[in-house]
CSV table of N, CA, C and O in Angstrom, one decimal:
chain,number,residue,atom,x,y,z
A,22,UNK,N,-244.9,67.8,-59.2
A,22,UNK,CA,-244.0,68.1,-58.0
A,22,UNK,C,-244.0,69.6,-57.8
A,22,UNK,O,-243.9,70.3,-58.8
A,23,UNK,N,-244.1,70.2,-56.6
A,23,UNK,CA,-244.0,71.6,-56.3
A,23,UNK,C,-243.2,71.6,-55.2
A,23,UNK,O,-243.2,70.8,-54.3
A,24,UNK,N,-242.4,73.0,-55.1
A,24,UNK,CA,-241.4,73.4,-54.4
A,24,UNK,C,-242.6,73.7,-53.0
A,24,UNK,O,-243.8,73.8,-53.3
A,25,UNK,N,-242.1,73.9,-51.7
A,25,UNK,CA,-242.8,74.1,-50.6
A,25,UNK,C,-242.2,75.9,-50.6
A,25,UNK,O,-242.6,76.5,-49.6
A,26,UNK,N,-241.9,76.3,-50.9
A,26,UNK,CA,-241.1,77.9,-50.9
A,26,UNK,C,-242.3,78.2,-52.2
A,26,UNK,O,-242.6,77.7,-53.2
A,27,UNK,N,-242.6,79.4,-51.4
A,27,UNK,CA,-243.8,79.7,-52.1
A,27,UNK,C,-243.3,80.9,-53.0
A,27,UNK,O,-242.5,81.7,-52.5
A,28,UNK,N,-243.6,81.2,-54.2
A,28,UNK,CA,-242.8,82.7,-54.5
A,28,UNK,C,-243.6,83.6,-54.8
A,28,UNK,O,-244.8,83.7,-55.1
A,29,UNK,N,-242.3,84.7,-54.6
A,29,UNK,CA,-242.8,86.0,-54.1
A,29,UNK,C,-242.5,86.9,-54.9
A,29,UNK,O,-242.0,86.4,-55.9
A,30,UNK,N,-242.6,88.5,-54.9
A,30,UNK,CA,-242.4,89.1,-55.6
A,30,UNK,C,-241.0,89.4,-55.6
A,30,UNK,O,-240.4,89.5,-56.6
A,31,UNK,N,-240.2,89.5,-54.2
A,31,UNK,CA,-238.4,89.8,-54.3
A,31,UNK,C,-238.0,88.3,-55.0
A,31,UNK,O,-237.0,88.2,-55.7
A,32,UNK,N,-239.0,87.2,-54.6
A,32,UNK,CA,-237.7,86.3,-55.6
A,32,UNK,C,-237.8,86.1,-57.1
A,32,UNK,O,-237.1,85.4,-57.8
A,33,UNK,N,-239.2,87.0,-57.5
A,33,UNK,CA,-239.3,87.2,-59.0
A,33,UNK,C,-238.1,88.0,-58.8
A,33,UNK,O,-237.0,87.4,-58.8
A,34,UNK,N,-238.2,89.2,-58.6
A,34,UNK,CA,-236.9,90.1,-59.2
A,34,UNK,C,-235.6,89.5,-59.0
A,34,UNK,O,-234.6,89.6,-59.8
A,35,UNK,N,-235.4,88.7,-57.8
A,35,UNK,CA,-234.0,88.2,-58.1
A,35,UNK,C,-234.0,87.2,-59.1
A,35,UNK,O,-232.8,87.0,-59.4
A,36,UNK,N,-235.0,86.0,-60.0
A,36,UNK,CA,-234.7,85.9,-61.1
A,36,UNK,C,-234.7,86.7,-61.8
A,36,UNK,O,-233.7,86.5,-62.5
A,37,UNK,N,-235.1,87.5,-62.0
A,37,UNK,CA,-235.0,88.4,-63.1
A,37,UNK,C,-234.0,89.3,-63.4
A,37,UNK,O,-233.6,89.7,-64.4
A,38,UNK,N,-233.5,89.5,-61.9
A,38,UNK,CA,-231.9,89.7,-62.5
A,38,UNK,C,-230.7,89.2,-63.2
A,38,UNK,O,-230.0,89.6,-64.1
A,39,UNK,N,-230.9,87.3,-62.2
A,39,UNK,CA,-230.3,86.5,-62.8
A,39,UNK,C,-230.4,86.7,-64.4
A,39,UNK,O,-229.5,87.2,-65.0
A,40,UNK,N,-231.4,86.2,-64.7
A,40,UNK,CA,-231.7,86.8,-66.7
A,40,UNK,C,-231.7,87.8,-67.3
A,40,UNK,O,-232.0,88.1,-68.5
A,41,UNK,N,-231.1,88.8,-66.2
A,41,UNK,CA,-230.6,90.4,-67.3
A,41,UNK,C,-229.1,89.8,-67.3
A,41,UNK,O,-228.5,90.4,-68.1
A,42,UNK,N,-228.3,88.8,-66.6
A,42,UNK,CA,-226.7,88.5,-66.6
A,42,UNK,C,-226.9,87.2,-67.8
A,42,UNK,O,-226.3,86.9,-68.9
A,43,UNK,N,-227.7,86.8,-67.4
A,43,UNK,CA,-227.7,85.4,-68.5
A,43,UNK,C,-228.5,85.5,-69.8
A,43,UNK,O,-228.3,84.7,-70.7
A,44,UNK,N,-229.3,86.3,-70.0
A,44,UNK,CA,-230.1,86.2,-71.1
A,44,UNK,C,-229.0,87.1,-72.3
A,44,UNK,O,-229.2,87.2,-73.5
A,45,UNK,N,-228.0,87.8,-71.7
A,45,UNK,CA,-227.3,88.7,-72.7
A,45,UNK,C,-226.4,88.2,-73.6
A,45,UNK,O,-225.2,87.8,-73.3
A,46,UNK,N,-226.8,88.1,-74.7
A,46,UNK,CA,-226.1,87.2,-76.5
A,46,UNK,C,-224.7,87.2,-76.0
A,46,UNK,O,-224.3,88.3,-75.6
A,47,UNK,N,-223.9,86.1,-75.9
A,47,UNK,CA,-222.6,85.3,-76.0
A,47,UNK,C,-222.6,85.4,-74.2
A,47,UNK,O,-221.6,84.7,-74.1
A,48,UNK,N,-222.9,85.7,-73.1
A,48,UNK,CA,-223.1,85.5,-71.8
A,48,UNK,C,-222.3,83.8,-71.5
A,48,UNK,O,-221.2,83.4,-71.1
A,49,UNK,N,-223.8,83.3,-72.0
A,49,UNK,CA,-223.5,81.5,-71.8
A,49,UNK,C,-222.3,80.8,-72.4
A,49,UNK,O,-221.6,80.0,-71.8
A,50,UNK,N,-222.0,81.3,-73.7
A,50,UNK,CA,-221.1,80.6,-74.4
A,50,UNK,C,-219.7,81.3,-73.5
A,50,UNK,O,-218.8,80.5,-73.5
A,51,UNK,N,-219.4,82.3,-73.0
A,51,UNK,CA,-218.2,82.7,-73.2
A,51,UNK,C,-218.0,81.6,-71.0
A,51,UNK,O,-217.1,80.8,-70.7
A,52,UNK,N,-219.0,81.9,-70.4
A,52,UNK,CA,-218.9,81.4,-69.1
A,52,UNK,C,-218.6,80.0,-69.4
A,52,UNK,O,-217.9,79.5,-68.5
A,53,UNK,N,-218.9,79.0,-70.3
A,53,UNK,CA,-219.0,77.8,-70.8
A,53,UNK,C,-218.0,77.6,-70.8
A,53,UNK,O,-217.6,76.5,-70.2
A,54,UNK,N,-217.0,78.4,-71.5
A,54,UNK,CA,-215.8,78.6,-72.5
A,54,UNK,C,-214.7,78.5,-70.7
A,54,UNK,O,-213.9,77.7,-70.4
A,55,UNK,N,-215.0,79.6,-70.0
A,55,UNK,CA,-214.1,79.7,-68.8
A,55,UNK,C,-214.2,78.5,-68.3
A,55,UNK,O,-213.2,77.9,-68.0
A,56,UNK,N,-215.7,77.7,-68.0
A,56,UNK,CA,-215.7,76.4,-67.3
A,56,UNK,C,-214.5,75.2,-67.9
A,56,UNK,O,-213.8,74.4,-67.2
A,57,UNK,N,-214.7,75.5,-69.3
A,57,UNK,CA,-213.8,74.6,-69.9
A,57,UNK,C,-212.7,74.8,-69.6
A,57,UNK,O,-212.1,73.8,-70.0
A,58,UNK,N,-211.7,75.8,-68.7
A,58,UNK,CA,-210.4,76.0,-69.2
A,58,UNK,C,-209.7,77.3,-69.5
A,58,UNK,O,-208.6,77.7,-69.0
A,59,UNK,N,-210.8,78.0,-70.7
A,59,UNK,CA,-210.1,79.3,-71.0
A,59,UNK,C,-209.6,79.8,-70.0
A,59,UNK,O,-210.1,79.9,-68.8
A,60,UNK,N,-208.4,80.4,-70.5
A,60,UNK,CA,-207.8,81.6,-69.4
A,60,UNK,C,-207.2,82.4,-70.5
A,60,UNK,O,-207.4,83.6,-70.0
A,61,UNK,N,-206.7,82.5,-71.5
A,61,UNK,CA,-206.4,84.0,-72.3
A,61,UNK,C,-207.6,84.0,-73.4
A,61,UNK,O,-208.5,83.3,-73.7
A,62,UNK,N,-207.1,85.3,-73.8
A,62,UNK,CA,-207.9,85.8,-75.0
A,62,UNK,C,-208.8,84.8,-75.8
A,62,UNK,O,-210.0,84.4,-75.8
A,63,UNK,N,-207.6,84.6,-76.5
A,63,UNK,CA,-207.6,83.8,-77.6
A,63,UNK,C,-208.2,82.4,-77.5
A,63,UNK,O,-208.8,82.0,-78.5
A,64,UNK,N,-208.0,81.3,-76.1
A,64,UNK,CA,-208.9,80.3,-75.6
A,64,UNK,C,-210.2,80.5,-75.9
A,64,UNK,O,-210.9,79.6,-76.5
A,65,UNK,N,-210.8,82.0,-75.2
A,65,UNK,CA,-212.2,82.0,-75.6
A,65,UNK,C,-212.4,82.5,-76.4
A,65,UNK,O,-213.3,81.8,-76.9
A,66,UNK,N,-212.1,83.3,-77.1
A,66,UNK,CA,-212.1,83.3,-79.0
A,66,UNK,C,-212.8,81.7,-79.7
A,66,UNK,O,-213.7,81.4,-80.4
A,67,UNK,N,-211.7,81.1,-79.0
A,67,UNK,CA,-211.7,79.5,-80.0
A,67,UNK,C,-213.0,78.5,-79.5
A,67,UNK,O,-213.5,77.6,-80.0
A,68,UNK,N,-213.3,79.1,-78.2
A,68,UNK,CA,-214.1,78.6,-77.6
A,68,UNK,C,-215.7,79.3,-78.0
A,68,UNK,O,-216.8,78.8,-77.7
A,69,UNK,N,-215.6,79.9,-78.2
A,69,UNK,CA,-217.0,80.7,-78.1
A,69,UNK,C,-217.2,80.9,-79.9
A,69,UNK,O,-217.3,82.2,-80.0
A,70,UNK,N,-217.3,80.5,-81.0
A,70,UNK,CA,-217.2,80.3,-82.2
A,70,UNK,C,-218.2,80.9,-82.4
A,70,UNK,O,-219.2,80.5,-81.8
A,71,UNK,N,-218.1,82.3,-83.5
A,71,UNK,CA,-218.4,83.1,-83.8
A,71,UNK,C,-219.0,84.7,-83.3
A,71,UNK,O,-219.8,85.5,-83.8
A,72,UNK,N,-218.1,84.6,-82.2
A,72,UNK,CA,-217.6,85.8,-82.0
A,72,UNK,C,-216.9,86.8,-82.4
A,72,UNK,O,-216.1,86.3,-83.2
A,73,UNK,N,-216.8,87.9,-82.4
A,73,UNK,CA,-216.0,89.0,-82.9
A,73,UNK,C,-215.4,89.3,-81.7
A,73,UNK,O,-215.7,88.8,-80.7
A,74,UNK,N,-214.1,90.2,-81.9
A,74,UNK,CA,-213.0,90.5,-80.7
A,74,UNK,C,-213.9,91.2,-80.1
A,74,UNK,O,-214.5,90.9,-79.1
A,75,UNK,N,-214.2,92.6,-80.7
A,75,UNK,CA,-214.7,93.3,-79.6
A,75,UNK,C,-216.0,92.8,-79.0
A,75,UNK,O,-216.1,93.1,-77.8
A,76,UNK,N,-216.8,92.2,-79.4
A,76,UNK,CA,-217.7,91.6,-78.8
A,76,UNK,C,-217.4,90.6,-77.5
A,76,UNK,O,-218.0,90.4,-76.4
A,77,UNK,N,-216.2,90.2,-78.1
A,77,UNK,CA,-215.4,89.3,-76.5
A,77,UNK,C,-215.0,90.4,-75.8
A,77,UNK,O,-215.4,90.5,-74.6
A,78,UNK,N,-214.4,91.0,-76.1
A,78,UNK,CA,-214.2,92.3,-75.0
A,78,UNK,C,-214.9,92.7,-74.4
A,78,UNK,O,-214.7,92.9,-73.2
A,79,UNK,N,-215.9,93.1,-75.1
A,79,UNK,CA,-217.2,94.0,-74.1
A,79,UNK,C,-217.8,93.2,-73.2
A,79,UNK,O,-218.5,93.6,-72.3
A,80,UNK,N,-217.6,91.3,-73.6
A,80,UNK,CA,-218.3,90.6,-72.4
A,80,UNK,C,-217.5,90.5,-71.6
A,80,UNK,O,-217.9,90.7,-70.4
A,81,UNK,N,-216.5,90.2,-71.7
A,81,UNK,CA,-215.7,89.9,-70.8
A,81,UNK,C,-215.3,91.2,-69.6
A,81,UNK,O,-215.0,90.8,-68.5
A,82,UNK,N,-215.4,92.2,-69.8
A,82,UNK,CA,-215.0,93.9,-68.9
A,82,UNK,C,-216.7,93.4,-68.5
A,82,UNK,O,-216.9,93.0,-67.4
A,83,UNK,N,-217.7,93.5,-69.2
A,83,UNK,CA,-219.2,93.4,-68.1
A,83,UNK,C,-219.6,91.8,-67.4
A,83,UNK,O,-220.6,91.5,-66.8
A,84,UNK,N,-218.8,91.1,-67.5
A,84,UNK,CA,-218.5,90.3,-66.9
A,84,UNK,C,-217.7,90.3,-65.5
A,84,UNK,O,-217.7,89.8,-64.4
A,85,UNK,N,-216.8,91.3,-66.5
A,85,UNK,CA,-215.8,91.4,-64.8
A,85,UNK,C,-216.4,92.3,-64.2
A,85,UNK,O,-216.2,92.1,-63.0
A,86,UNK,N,-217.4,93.6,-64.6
A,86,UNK,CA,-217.9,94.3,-63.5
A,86,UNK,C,-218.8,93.5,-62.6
A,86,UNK,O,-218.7,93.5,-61.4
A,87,UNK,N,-219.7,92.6,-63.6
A,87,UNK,CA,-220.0,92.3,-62.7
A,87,UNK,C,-219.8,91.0,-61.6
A,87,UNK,O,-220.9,90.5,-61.5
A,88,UNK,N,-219.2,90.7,-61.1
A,88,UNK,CA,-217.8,90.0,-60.1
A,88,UNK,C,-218.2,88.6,-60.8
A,88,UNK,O,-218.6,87.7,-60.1
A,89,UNK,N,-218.0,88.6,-61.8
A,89,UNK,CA,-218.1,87.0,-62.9
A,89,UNK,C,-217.0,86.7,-63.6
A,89,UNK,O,-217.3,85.6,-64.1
A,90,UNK,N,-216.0,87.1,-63.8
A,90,UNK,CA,-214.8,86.9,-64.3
A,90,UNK,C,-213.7,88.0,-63.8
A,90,UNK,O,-213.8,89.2,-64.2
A,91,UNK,N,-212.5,87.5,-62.9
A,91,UNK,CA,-211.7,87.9,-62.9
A,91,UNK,C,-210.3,88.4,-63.7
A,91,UNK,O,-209.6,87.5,-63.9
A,92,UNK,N,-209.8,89.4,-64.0
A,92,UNK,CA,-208.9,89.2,-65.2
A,92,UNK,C,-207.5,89.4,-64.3
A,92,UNK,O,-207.4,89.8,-63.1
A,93,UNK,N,-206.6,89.2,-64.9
A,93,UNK,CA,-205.1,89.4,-64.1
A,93,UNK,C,-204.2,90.0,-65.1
A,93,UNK,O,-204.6,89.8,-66.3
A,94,UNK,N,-203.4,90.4,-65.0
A,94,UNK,CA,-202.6,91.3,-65.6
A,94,UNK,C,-201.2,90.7,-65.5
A,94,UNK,O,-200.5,91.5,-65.0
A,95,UNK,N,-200.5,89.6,-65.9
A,95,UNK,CA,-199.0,89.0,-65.5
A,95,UNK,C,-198.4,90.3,-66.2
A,95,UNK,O,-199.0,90.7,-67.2
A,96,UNK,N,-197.2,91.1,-65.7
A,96,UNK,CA,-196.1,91.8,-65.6
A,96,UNK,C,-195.0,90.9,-66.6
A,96,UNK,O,-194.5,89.9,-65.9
A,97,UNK,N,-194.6,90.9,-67.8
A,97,UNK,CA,-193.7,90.2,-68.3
A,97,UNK,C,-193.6,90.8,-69.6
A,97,UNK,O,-194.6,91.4,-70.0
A,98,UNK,N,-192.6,90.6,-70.3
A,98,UNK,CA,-192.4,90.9,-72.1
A,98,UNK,C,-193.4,90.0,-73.2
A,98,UNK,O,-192.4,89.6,-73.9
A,99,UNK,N,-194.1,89.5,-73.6
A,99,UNK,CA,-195.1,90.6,-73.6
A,99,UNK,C,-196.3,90.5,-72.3
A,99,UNK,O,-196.6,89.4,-71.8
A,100,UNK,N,-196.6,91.5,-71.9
A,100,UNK,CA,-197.9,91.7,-70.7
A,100,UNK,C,-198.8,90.2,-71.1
A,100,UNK,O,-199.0,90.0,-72.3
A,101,UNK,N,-199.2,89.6,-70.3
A,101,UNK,CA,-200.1,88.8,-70.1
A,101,UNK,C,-201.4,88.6,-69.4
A,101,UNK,O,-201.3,88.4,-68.2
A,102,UNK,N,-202.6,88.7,-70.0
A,102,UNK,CA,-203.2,89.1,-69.4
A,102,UNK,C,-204.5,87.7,-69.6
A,102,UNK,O,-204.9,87.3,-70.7
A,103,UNK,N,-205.1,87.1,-68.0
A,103,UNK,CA,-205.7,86.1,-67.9
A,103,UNK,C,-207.1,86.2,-67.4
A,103,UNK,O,-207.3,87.0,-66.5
A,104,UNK,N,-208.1,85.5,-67.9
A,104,UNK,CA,-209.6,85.8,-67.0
A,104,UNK,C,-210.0,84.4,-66.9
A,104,UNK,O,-210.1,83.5,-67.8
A,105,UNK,N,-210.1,84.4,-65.7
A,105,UNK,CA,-210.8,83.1,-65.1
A,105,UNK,C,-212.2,83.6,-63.9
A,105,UNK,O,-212.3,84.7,-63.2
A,106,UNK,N,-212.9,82.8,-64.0
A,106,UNK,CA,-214.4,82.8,-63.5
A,106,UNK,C,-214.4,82.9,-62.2
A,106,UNK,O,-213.6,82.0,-61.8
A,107,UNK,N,-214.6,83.2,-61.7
A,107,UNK,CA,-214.7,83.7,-59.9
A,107,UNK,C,-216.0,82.2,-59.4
A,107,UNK,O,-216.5,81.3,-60.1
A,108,UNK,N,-216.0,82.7,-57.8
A,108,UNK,CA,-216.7,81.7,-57.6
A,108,UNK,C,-218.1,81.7,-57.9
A,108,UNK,O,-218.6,80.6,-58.2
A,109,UNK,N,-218.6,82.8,-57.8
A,109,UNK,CA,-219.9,83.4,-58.0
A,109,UNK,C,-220.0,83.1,-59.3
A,109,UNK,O,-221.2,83.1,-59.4
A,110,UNK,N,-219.4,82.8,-60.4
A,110,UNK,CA,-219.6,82.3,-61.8
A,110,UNK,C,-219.7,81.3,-61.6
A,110,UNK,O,-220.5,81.0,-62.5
A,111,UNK,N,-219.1,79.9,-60.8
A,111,UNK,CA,-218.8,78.6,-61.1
A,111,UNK,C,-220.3,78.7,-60.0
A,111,UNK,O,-221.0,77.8,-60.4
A,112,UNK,N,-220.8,79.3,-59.1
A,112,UNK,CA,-221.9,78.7,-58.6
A,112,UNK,C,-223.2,79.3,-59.7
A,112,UNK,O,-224.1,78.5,-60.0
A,113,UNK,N,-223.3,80.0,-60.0
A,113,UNK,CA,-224.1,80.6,-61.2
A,113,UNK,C,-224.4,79.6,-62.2
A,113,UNK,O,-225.6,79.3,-62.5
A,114,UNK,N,-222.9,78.8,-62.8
A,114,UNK,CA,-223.7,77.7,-63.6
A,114,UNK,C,-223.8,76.7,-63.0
A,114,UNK,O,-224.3,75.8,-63.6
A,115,UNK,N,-223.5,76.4,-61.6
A,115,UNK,CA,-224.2,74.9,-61.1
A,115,UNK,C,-225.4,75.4,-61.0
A,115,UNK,O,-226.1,74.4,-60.9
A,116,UNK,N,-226.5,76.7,-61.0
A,116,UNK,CA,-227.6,77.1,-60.7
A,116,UNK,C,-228.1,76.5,-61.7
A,116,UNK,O,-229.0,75.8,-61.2
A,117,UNK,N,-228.0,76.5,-63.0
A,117,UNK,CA,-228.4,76.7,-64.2
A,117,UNK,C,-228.6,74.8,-64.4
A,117,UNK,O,-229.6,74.2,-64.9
A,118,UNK,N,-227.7,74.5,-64.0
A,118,UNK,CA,-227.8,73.5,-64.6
A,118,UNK,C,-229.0,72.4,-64.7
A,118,UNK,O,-229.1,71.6,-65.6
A,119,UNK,N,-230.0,72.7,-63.5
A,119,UNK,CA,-231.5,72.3,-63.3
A,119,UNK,C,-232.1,72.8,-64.3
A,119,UNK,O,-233.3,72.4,-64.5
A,120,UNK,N,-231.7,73.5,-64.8
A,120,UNK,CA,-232.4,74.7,-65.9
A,120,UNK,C,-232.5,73.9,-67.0
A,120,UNK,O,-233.5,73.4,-67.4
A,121,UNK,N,-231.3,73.7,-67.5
A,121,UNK,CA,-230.7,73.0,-68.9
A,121,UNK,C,-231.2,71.7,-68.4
A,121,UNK,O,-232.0,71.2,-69.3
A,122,UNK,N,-231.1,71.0,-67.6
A,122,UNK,CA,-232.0,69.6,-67.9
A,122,UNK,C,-233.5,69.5,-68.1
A,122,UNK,O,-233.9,68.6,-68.8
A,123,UNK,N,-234.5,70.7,-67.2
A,123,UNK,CA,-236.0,71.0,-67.8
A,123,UNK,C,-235.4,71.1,-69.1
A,123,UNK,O,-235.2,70.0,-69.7
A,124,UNK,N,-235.1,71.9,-69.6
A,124,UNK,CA,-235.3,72.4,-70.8
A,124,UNK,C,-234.7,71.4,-71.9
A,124,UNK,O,-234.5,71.7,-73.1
A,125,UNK,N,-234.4,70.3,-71.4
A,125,UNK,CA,-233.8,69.2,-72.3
A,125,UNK,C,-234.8,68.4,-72.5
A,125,UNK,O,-234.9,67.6,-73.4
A,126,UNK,N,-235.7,68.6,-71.2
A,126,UNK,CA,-236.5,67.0,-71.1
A,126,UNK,C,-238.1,67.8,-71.9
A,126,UNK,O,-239.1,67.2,-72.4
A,127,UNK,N,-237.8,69.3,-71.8
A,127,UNK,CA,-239.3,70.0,-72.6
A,127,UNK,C,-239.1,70.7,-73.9
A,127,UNK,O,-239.7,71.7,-74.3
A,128,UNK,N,-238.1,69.8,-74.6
A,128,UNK,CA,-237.7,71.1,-75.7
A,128,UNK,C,-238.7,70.3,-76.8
A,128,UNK,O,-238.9,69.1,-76.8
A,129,UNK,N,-239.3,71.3,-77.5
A,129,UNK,CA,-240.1,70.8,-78.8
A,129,UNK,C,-239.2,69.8,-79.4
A,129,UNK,O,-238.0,69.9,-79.7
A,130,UNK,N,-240.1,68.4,-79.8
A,130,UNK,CA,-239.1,67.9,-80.8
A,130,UNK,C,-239.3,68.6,-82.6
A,130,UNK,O,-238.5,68.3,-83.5
């Protein structure tokens, strides 16, 4: 089966962007983690198993630069602070998800 869109060199680079966002260590797992649910800290902590804090931190801030996770700031004793996935994240992994079934149906056994 072949696609009738023939490809080109701009839609090489625009995958290849895509996989400078997705190919970067805990990326998948932590967007996985938002799909599930997470919205504080500590959800994707528990979600994303074997992470380190700062390592959740630094994805999550280049996550939010790049408009893939939103964070909110609730105003209260103690400050609360939430990140949920923007839309451009929830269509990002419906993108993928053709991805993950090749790669189910071609994985070495």
């Amino acid at each position: 089966m072949t696609s009738d869109t023939p490809v080109d060199e701009e839609s090489c680079h625009r995958i290849l962007h895509a996989i400078d966002i997705i190919g970067v260590r805990w990326v998948g797992p932590i967007l996985l983690a938002g799909a599930r649910g997470a919205r504080r800290f500590k959800e994707y902590r528990a979600l994303v198993p074997g992470i380190s804090d700062p390592q959740l931190t630094l994805r999550l801030k280049q996550l939010q630069d790049r408009g893939l996770i939103e964070r909110t700031v609730i105003p209260s004793t103690p400050v609360q602070i939430t990140y949920a996935l923007t839309p451009g994240a929830e269509e990002l992994i419906s993108a993928l998800q053709p991805l993950a079934h090749w790669s189910e149906r071609h994985r070495a056994s």
